[in-house]
Amino acid sequence: MIDLTGWIEGVRTQQPLVHHITNYVTVNDCANITLAIGASPIMADAAEEAAEIAAMASAVVLNIGTLNARTIPSMIEAGRCANRRGAPVILDPVGAGASRLRGETANRLLQAMHVDVLRGNISEIRFIAGLSAATKGVDAAEQDATASADAAAMARSLAARLGCVVAITGKQDVVSDGNRTILIDNGHPMLSRLTGTGCMCSSLVASCCGAHPDHLFEATVAGILTMGIAGEIAYEAAGERGNGSFRVALHDAVSRMDDLQLAERARYHEAD
Amino acid sequence: MIDLTGWIEGVRTQQPLVHHITNYVTVNDCANITLAIGASPIMADAAEEAAEIAAMASAVVLNIGTLNARTIPSMIEAGRCANRRGAPVILDPVGAGASRLRGETANRLLQAMHVDVLRGNISEIRFIAGLSAATKGVDAAEQDATASADAAAMARSLAARLGCVVAITGKQDVVSDGNRTILIDNGHPMLSRLTGTGCMCSSLVASCCGAHPDHLFEATVAGILTMGIAGEIAYEAAGERGNGSFRVALHDAVSRMDDLQLAERARYHEAD
Amino acid sequence: MIDLTGWIEGVRTQQPLVHHITNYVTVNDCANITLAIGASPIMADAAEEAAEIAAMASAVVLNIGTLNARTIPSMIEAGRCANRRGAPVILDPVGAGASRLRGETANRLLQAMHVDVLRGNISEIRFIAGLSAATKGVDAAEQDATASADAAAMARSLAARLGCVVAITGKQDVVSDGNRTILIDNGHPMLSRLTGTGCMCSSLVASCCGAHPDHLFEATVAGILTMGIAGEIAYEAAGERGNGSFRVALHDAVSRMDDLQLAERARYHEAD
């Protein structure tokens, strides 16, 4: 299994700067969740400054929700700059498969740079793997979600092909680097009733990767565990009150997360 | 009167996809309120994907807050695509009358497509009706708001002229399809002390219309009742604590709304 | 010292319209905090309407977070229009020094118009003062923050040179108009663990300046005191629960702020 000691502590100690080029729907949540886990967010999407900002950052998140033509070159600049410096690049292919623009851009980014961690829902990752994906907007399609028996195999083979960590989040999360594949059972259904929990998960993964660039597989697992466990804690604290209270409690839980909680509540196992 | 059975249940069962092209101020609230009532939001404003996304959607919201030249063609594409497919288009003319750009764009959208539901405050709707409107930014001007005796007549005649449902929200809400006109007394003054309650109301209307495309008048009433009643519940739960708590409680209340609550708390009557 | 009677009451009575051209990360918080203190926000960044909207406004906020080329001319139009009308212009140079784009734009805005209040963190203000600044993204660099002994002298000389009010917020806040210099000790470290508290502070300053255009120094102090004191109240009410609860309590506290609270809790003194 994975030694979960030190992953959150490392973020809080190092406060890695995480450069985001992301959508305007959930950008505030991403900034706040990055601060909550102890990292430092900077959002900057202009081509004139993308590389310059990426050059200061410990990790770069590229998120293609509300994509538009202006920010695609910025994403490529930022990603390539991070590559040159050895800073991890996290790609969140929001809605890949929902439109040609998003599908083509996800693939273009994967060709233009080395992506270190690819995190999406099952429909998005199926699309990138070249499998037929039934998408329903930015949410995973039901027929994809229930076919999660195949998810581990797909993640493993895609990770091997791309030479990166692939993470599929959903009812059961899958993380694979092509060799090791972990299945995670933490989380709560309320997380899917809030916008941006996927985007925030990518920000948490980036925060952990920024603090632990030599252990991207474990850092990705730590980021996803943080989101799932925070979702459970938030539901226990406030979930019955409704979506607004759950959201507040989710931010509370991430801001109070530590390695001990992570180790005690983590429920995961290696795939066969 | 209106049979209020089944309006919310229909949204929660069908989970209609609601495509938004909207402003960056309140977009997160719109996404979360759409999820809270049980629908599924997707935000996408690039011209390259607007029609493609609209083609999947059960309803389209066009909101002209923080309008810019880039997204106007996207709005036209999305609206026309929805028209062809018979999916309802909801127009929220934020700040129409506050600038030529917004006024001309509101009118241009009304000419370029069939709008199914037009929802705004009294100043915005007066502007579109061609009446002189005193605007104060994006909020209704006081002299307009207090002249609400004429609001019902104006809504009815504008609805008849445009062949659509017209909804004016404020202290008293008015909904008319040109034949029937309903006045709604639910709501709470705290709703006007929070940004985006008008935009969120449009998202709720769109969610209801997306689930009930053959009953747009009743669906619009249901959406507006949901906002007003949630405002009352939120004030009872948390309003005295201040704006932050009221906002959380508002999202809670929408996420827990059901047809029974709606029927029990609705206060409305037909206009004379 | 400063007579703190009437500053908040004036905002709540006059409800000044505050035009923002600002970043998409914290724009919702800025709109809500403007409403919470009793002013009326309008966000509009298109060049086609920037001057027209500014012409209605009692104050204009120019905030260069997530700056892009499209909105720079809008900022100049809005600022110059406000200058012509005598409406105060508040510049928030987010991340100045973090990239050439932001640094050059901050200086370009200062040349293209008269800025009435310049509010930033110590790294941003050092950059504008032409001093070497160590920036860490959009947050103040530690070596800058601990050198705050020099902050008062720098604020005073920069204010004298620019002929405006300069406000540096941080552990200790500094406000100077070149003659008088005030040091403020209110606030709480949790404010730095939330995104947008600097931006919101600028919105509060603009709200106060919009209501009190003939007393910009005092209005700036009142706006900054409001943020600091609200931070203390929010921490007492909810800070231990975590970041989400603190944020809610912060908005609550601003919405309930009045002149009495301000006078009772204010801790400040004149610089030597």
PDB file of N, CA, C and O in Angstrom, chain C residues 203-256:
ATOM      1  N   SER C 203     -12.989  46.867  -2.794  1.00  0.00           N
ATOM      2  CA  SER C 203     -14.411  47.154  -3.039  1.00  0.00           C
ATOM      3  C   SER C 203     -15.020  47.917  -1.865  1.00  0.00           C
ATOM      4  O   SER C 203     -15.848  48.814  -2.066  1.00  0.00           O
ATOM      5  N   LEU C 204     -14.624  47.560  -0.651  1.00  0.00           N
ATOM      6  CA  LEU C 204     -15.123  48.281   0.526  1.00  0.00           C
ATOM      7  C   LEU C 204     -14.602  49.720   0.536  1.00  0.00           C
ATOM      8  O   LEU C 204     -15.346  50.658   0.826  1.00  0.00           O
ATOM      9  N   VAL C 205     -13.324  49.875   0.210  1.00  0.00           N
ATOM     10  CA  VAL C 205     -12.751  51.222   0.121  1.00  0.00           C
ATOM     11  C   VAL C 205     -13.500  52.042  -0.933  1.00  0.00           C
ATOM     12  O   VAL C 205     -13.873  53.200  -0.699  1.00  0.00           O
ATOM     13  N   ALA C 206     -13.759  51.427  -2.078  1.00  0.00           N
ATOM     14  CA  ALA C 206     -14.467  52.139  -3.150  1.00  0.00           C
ATOM     15  C   ALA C 206     -15.884  52.504  -2.722  1.00  0.00           C
ATOM     16  O   ALA C 206     -16.381  53.596  -3.047  1.00  0.00           O
ATOM     17  N   SER C 207     -16.535  51.618  -1.992  1.00  0.00           N
ATOM     18  CA  SER C 207     -17.893  51.911  -1.515  1.00  0.00           C
ATOM     19  C   SER C 207     -17.878  53.117  -0.586  1.00  0.00           C
ATOM     20  O   SER C 207     -18.733  54.007  -0.687  1.00  0.00           O
ATOM     21  N   CYS C 208     -16.919  53.139   0.321  1.00  0.00           N
ATOM     22  CA  CYS C 208     -16.809  54.273   1.246  1.00  0.00           C
ATOM     23  C   CYS C 208     -16.424  55.555   0.506  1.00  0.00           C
ATOM     24  O   CYS C 208     -16.957  56.630   0.782  1.00  0.00           O
ATOM     25  N   CYS C 209     -15.509  55.450  -0.449  1.00  0.00           N
ATOM     26  CA  CYS C 209     -15.096  56.629  -1.209  1.00  0.00           C
ATOM     27  C   CYS C 209     -16.246  57.148  -2.075  1.00  0.00           C
ATOM     28  O   CYS C 209     -16.401  58.355  -2.251  1.00  0.00           O
ATOM     29  N   GLY C 210     -17.035  56.233  -2.617  1.00  0.00           N
ATOM     30  CA  GLY C 210     -18.171  56.646  -3.441  1.00  0.00           C
ATOM     31  C   GLY C 210     -19.188  57.445  -2.642  1.00  0.00           C
ATOM     32  O   GLY C 210     -19.840  58.361  -3.169  1.00  0.00           O
ATOM     33  N   ALA C 211     -19.311  57.094  -1.366  1.00  0.00           N
ATOM     34  CA  ALA C 211     -20.266  57.811  -0.513  1.00  0.00           C
ATOM     35  C   ALA C 211     -19.663  59.094   0.080  1.00  0.00           C
ATOM     36  O   ALA C 211     -20.391  59.983   0.512  1.00  0.00           O
ATOM     37  N   HIS C 212     -18.342  59.145   0.126  1.00  0.00           N
ATOM     38  CA  HIS C 212     -17.662  60.278   0.771  1.00  0.00           C
ATOM     39  C   HIS C 212     -16.542  60.797  -0.129  1.00  0.00           C
ATOM     40  O   HIS C 212     -15.363  60.788   0.272  1.00  0.00           O
ATOM     41  N   PRO C 213     -16.869  61.266  -1.340  1.00  0.00           N
ATOM     42  CA  PRO C 213     -15.825  61.617  -2.307  1.00  0.00           C
ATOM     43  C   PRO C 213     -14.947  62.794  -1.879  1.00  0.00           C
ATOM     44  O   PRO C 213     -13.869  62.971  -2.449  1.00  0.00           O
ATOM     45  N   ASP C 214     -15.391  63.546  -0.901  1.00  0.00           N
ATOM     46  CA  ASP C 214     -14.590  64.691  -0.459  1.00  0.00           C
ATOM     47  C   ASP C 214     -13.681  64.349   0.714  1.00  0.00           C
ATOM     48  O   ASP C 214     -12.967  65.217   1.221  1.00  0.00           O
ATOM     49  N   HIS C 215     -13.714  63.100   1.163  1.00  0.00           N
ATOM     50  CA  HIS C 215     -12.875  62.687   2.291  1.00  0.00           C
ATOM     51  C   HIS C 215     -12.263  61.319   2.002  1.00  0.00           C
ATOM     52  O   HIS C 215     -12.529  60.340   2.698  1.00  0.00           O
ATOM     53  N   LEU C 216     -11.446  61.247   0.973  1.00  0.00           N
ATOM     54  CA  LEU C 216     -10.961  59.951   0.501  1.00  0.00           C
ATOM     55  C   LEU C 216     -10.014  59.289   1.496  1.00  0.00           C
ATOM     56  O   LEU C 216      -9.985  58.066   1.607  1.00  0.00           O
ATOM     57  N   PHE C 217      -9.257  60.085   2.231  1.00  0.00           N
ATOM     58  CA  PHE C 217      -8.327  59.493   3.199  1.00  0.00           C
ATOM     59  C   PHE C 217      -9.118  58.776   4.290  1.00  0.00           C
ATOM     60  O   PHE C 217      -8.877  57.598   4.573  1.00  0.00           O
ATOM     61  N   GLU C 218     -10.076  59.469   4.883  1.00  0.00           N
ATOM     62  CA  GLU C 218     -10.879  58.874   5.940  1.00  0.00           C
ATOM     63  C   GLU C 218     -11.710  57.706   5.392  1.00  0.00           C
ATOM     64  O   GLU C 218     -11.862  56.683   6.057  1.00  0.00           O
ATOM     65  N   ALA C 219     -12.245  57.868   4.208  1.00  0.00           N
ATOM     66  CA  ALA C 219     -13.065  56.801   3.622  1.00  0.00           C
ATOM     67  C   ALA C 219     -12.222  55.543   3.397  1.00  0.00           C
ATOM     68  O   ALA C 219     -12.690  54.420   3.610  1.00  0.00           O
ATOM     69  N   THR C 220     -10.979  55.727   2.979  1.00  0.00           N
ATOM     70  CA  THR C 220     -10.096  54.579   2.773  1.00  0.00           C
ATOM     71  C   THR C 220      -9.823  53.886   4.108  1.00  0.00           C
ATOM     72  O   THR C 220      -9.864  52.650   4.199  1.00  0.00           O
ATOM     73  N   VAL C 221      -9.552  54.681   5.133  1.00  0.00           N
ATOM     74  CA  VAL C 221      -9.352  54.095   6.462  1.00  0.00           C
ATOM     75  C   VAL C 221     -10.598  53.328   6.893  1.00  0.00           C
ATOM     76  O   VAL C 221     -10.512  52.195   7.400  1.00  0.00           O
ATOM     77  N   ALA C 222     -11.771  53.900   6.671  1.00  0.00           N
ATOM     78  CA  ALA C 222     -13.012  53.244   7.073  1.00  0.00           C
ATOM     79  C   ALA C 222     -13.198  51.908   6.343  1.00  0.00           C
ATOM     80  O   ALA C 222     -13.601  50.903   6.942  1.00  0.00           O
ATOM     81  N   GLY C 223     -12.897  51.890   5.047  1.00  0.00           N
ATOM     82  CA  GLY C 223     -13.034  50.650   4.271  1.00  0.00           C
ATOM     83  C   GLY C 223     -12.094  49.570   4.778  1.00  0.00           C
ATOM     84  O   GLY C 223     -12.477  48.399   4.905  1.00  0.00           O
ATOM     85  N   ILE C 224     -10.853  49.954   5.068  1.00  0.00           N
ATOM     86  CA  ILE C 224      -9.869  48.975   5.530  1.00  0.00           C
ATOM     87  C   ILE C 224     -10.196  48.504   6.948  1.00  0.00           C
ATOM     88  O   ILE C 224     -10.066  47.315   7.263  1.00  0.00           O
ATOM     89  N   LEU C 225     -10.644  49.433   7.794  1.00  0.00           N
ATOM     90  CA  LEU C 225     -11.073  49.031   9.140  1.00  0.00           C
ATOM     91  C   LEU C 225     -12.232  48.030   9.061  1.00  0.00           C
ATOM     92  O   LEU C 225     -12.278  47.057   9.824  1.00  0.00           O
ATOM     93  N   THR C 226     -13.160  48.267   8.150  1.00  0.00           N
ATOM     94  CA  THR C 226     -14.315  47.368   8.008  1.00  0.00           C
ATOM     95  C   THR C 226     -13.839  45.943   7.732  1.00  0.00           C
ATOM     96  O   THR C 226     -14.321  44.980   8.341  1.00  0.00           O
ATOM     97  N   MET C 227     -12.883  45.806   6.811  1.00  0.00           N
ATOM     98  CA  MET C 227     -12.385  44.478   6.477  1.00  0.00           C
ATOM     99  C   MET C 227     -11.674  43.841   7.668  1.00  0.00           C
ATOM    100  O   MET C 227     -11.899  42.670   7.986  1.00  0.00           O
ATOM    101  N   GLY C 228     -10.812  44.604   8.308  1.00  0.00           N
ATOM    102  CA  GLY C 228     -10.045  44.049   9.431  1.00  0.00           C
ATOM    103  C   GLY C 228     -10.932  43.650  10.593  1.00  0.00           C
ATOM    104  O   GLY C 228     -10.771  42.558  11.167  1.00  0.00           O
ATOM    105  N   ILE C 229     -11.857  44.519  10.934  1.00  0.00           N
ATOM    106  CA  ILE C 229     -12.742  44.234  12.071  1.00  0.00           C
ATOM    107  C   ILE C 229     -13.678  43.071  11.725  1.00  0.00           C
ATOM    108  O   ILE C 229     -13.917  42.187  12.551  1.00  0.00           O
ATOM    109  N   ALA C 230     -14.179  43.049  10.491  1.00  0.00           N
ATOM    110  CA  ALA C 230     -15.027  41.919  10.069  1.00  0.00           C
ATOM    111  C   ALA C 230     -14.239  40.616  10.156  1.00  0.00           C
ATOM    112  O   ALA C 230     -14.791  39.570  10.530  1.00  0.00           O
ATOM    113  N   GLY C 231     -12.964  40.657   9.823  1.00  0.00           N
ATOM    114  CA  GLY C 231     -12.132  39.465   9.942  1.00  0.00           C
ATOM    115  C   GLY C 231     -12.025  38.980  11.375  1.00  0.00           C
ATOM    116  O   GLY C 231     -12.084  37.785  11.647  1.00  0.00           O
ATOM    117  N   GLU C 232     -11.892  39.932  12.303  1.00  0.00           N
ATOM    118  CA  GLU C 232     -11.820  39.552  13.723  1.00  0.00           C
ATOM    119  C   GLU C 232     -13.146  38.948  14.196  1.00  0.00           C
ATOM    120  O   GLU C 232     -13.172  37.911  14.874  1.00  0.00           O
ATOM    121  N   ILE C 233     -14.243  39.606  13.833  1.00  0.00           N
ATOM    122  CA  ILE C 233     -15.568  39.115  14.234  1.00  0.00           C
ATOM    123  C   ILE C 233     -15.815  37.735  13.627  1.00  0.00           C
ATOM    124  O   ILE C 233     -16.322  36.822  14.286  1.00  0.00           O
ATOM    125  N   ALA C 234     -15.447  37.578  12.370  1.00  0.00           N
ATOM    126  CA  ALA C 234     -15.659  36.297  11.693  1.00  0.00           C
ATOM    127  C   ALA C 234     -14.846  35.193  12.351  1.00  0.00           C
ATOM    128  O   ALA C 234     -15.323  34.064  12.505  1.00  0.00           O
ATOM    129  N   TYR C 235     -13.625  35.520  12.746  1.00  0.00           N
ATOM    130  CA  TYR C 235     -12.826  34.488  13.410  1.00  0.00           C
ATOM    131  C   TYR C 235     -13.459  34.096  14.746  1.00  0.00           C
ATOM    132  O   TYR C 235     -13.550  32.913  15.073  1.00  0.00           O
ATOM    133  N   GLU C 236     -13.910  35.097  15.505  1.00  0.00           N
ATOM    134  CA  GLU C 236     -14.556  34.796  16.788  1.00  0.00           C
ATOM    135  C   GLU C 236     -15.804  33.933  16.579  1.00  0.00           C
ATOM    136  O   GLU C 236     -16.089  33.027  17.354  1.00  0.00           O
ATOM    137  N   ALA C 237     -16.540  34.198  15.529  1.00  0.00           N
ATOM    138  CA  ALA C 237     -17.809  33.500  15.301  1.00  0.00           C
ATOM    139  C   ALA C 237     -17.608  32.104  14.737  1.00  0.00           C
ATOM    140  O   ALA C 237     -18.337  31.175  15.089  1.00  0.00           O
ATOM    141  N   ALA C 238     -16.619  31.940  13.846  1.00  0.00           N
ATOM    142  CA  ALA C 238     -16.592  30.692  13.074  1.00  0.00           C
ATOM    143  C   ALA C 238     -15.222  30.233  12.635  1.00  0.00           C
ATOM    144  O   ALA C 238     -15.095  29.181  12.019  1.00  0.00           O
ATOM    145  N   GLY C 239     -14.188  31.004  12.957  1.00  0.00           N
ATOM    146  CA  GLY C 239     -12.884  30.732  12.379  1.00  0.00           C
ATOM    147  C   GLY C 239     -12.319  29.361  12.684  1.00  0.00           C
ATOM    148  O   GLY C 239     -11.647  28.751  11.856  1.00  0.00           O
ATOM    149  N   GLU C 240     -12.616  28.847  13.884  1.00  0.00           N
ATOM    150  CA  GLU C 240     -12.064  27.539  14.258  1.00  0.00           C
ATOM    151  C   GLU C 240     -12.674  26.410  13.433  1.00  0.00           C
ATOM    152  O   GLU C 240     -12.109  25.322  13.358  1.00  0.00           O
ATOM    153  N   ARG C 241     -13.861  26.668  12.872  1.00  0.00           N
ATOM    154  CA  ARG C 241     -14.504  25.614  12.089  1.00  0.00           C
ATOM    155  C   ARG C 241     -13.808  25.406  10.751  1.00  0.00           C
ATOM    156  O   ARG C 241     -13.925  24.346  10.146  1.00  0.00           O
ATOM    157  N   GLY C 242     -13.124  26.425  10.270  1.00  0.00           N
ATOM    158  CA  GLY C 242     -12.389  26.254   9.020  1.00  0.00           C
ATOM    159  C   GLY C 242     -12.657  27.375   8.038  1.00  0.00           C
ATOM    160  O   GLY C 242     -13.390  28.328   8.325  1.00  0.00           O
ATOM    161  N   ASN C 243     -12.030  27.252   6.846  1.00  0.00           N
ATOM    162  CA  ASN C 243     -12.060  28.337   5.868  1.00  0.00           C
ATOM    163  C   ASN C 243     -13.455  28.655   5.341  1.00  0.00           C
ATOM    164  O   ASN C 243     -13.781  29.817   5.106  1.00  0.00           O
ATOM    165  N   GLY C 244     -14.265  27.619   5.104  1.00  0.00           N
ATOM    166  CA  GLY C 244     -15.602  27.843   4.549  1.00  0.00           C
ATOM    167  C   GLY C 244     -16.465  28.635   5.505  1.00  0.00           C
ATOM    168  O   GLY C 244     -17.120  29.618   5.113  1.00  0.00           O
ATOM    169  N   SER C 245     -16.462  28.237   6.767  1.00  0.00           N
ATOM    170  CA  SER C 245     -17.280  28.933   7.769  1.00  0.00           C
ATOM    171  C   SER C 245     -16.776  30.351   8.015  1.00  0.00           C
ATOM    172  O   SER C 245     -17.569  31.279   8.214  1.00  0.00           O
ATOM    173  N   PHE C 246     -15.454  30.507   7.997  1.00  0.00           N
ATOM    174  CA  PHE C 246     -14.887  31.845   8.185  1.00  0.00           C
ATOM    175  C   PHE C 246     -15.351  32.789   7.078  1.00  0.00           C
ATOM    176  O   PHE C 246     -15.708  33.934   7.318  1.00  0.00           O
ATOM    177  N   ARG C 247     -15.361  32.267   5.859  1.00  0.00           N
ATOM    178  CA  ARG C 247     -15.792  33.093   4.730  1.00  0.00           C
ATOM    179  C   ARG C 247     -17.250  33.533   4.882  1.00  0.00           C
ATOM    180  O   ARG C 247     -17.584  34.695   4.644  1.00  0.00           O
ATOM    181  N   VAL C 248     -18.111  32.625   5.252  1.00  0.00           N
ATOM    182  CA  VAL C 248     -19.522  32.964   5.451  1.00  0.00           C
ATOM    183  C   VAL C 248     -19.649  34.027   6.544  1.00  0.00           C
ATOM    184  O   VAL C 248     -20.363  35.026   6.396  1.00  0.00           O
ATOM    185  N   ALA C 249     -18.928  33.821   7.637  1.00  0.00           N
ATOM    186  CA  ALA C 249     -19.005  34.747   8.763  1.00  0.00           C
ATOM    187  C   ALA C 249     -18.441  36.124   8.400  1.00  0.00           C
ATOM    188  O   ALA C 249     -18.871  37.146   8.944  1.00  0.00           O
ATOM    189  N   LEU C 250     -17.475  36.147   7.489  1.00  0.00           N
ATOM    190  CA  LEU C 250     -16.911  37.418   7.045  1.00  0.00           C
ATOM    191  C   LEU C 250     -17.964  38.254   6.312  1.00  0.00           C
ATOM    192  O   LEU C 250     -18.111  39.462   6.562  1.00  0.00           O
ATOM    193  N   HIS C 251     -18.694  37.608   5.417  1.00  0.00           N
ATOM    194  CA  HIS C 251     -19.768  38.325   4.711  1.00  0.00           C
ATOM    195  C   HIS C 251     -20.866  38.738   5.701  1.00  0.00           C
ATOM    196  O   HIS C 251     -21.417  39.840   5.590  1.00  0.00           O
ATOM    197  N   ASP C 252     -21.190  37.849   6.635  1.00  0.00           N
ATOM    198  CA  ASP C 252     -22.159  38.218   7.682  1.00  0.00           C
ATOM    199  C   ASP C 252     -21.707  39.481   8.416  1.00  0.00           C
ATOM    200  O   ASP C 252     -22.497  40.409   8.625  1.00  0.00           O
ATOM    201  N   ALA C 253     -20.448  39.485   8.822  1.00  0.00           N
ATOM    202  CA  ALA C 253     -19.951  40.590   9.649  1.00  0.00           C
ATOM    203  C   ALA C 253     -19.976  41.915   8.894  1.00  0.00           C
ATOM    204  O   ALA C 253     -20.332  42.950   9.456  1.00  0.00           O
ATOM    205  N   VAL C 254     -19.600  41.888   7.612  1.00  0.00           N
ATOM    206  CA  VAL C 254     -19.642  43.143   6.850  1.00  0.00           C
ATOM    207  C   VAL C 254     -21.089  43.608   6.689  1.00  0.00           C
ATOM    208  O   VAL C 254     -21.382  44.800   6.801  1.00  0.00           O
ATOM    209  N   SER C 255     -21.994  42.661   6.469  1.00  0.00           N
ATOM    210  CA  SER C 255     -23.394  43.075   6.263  1.00  0.00           C
ATOM    211  C   SER C 255     -24.018  43.635   7.539  1.00  0.00           C
ATOM    212  O   SER C 255     -25.027  44.319   7.483  1.00  0.00           O
ATOM    213  N   ARG C 256     -23.420  43.336   8.684  1.00  0.00           N
ATOM    214  CA  ARG C 256     -23.948  43.851   9.954  1.00  0.00           C
ATOM    215  C   ARG C 256     -23.093  44.975  10.532  1.00  0.00           C
ATOM    216  O   ARG C 256     -23.362  45.458  11.636  1.00  0.00           O
TER     217      ARG C 256
END
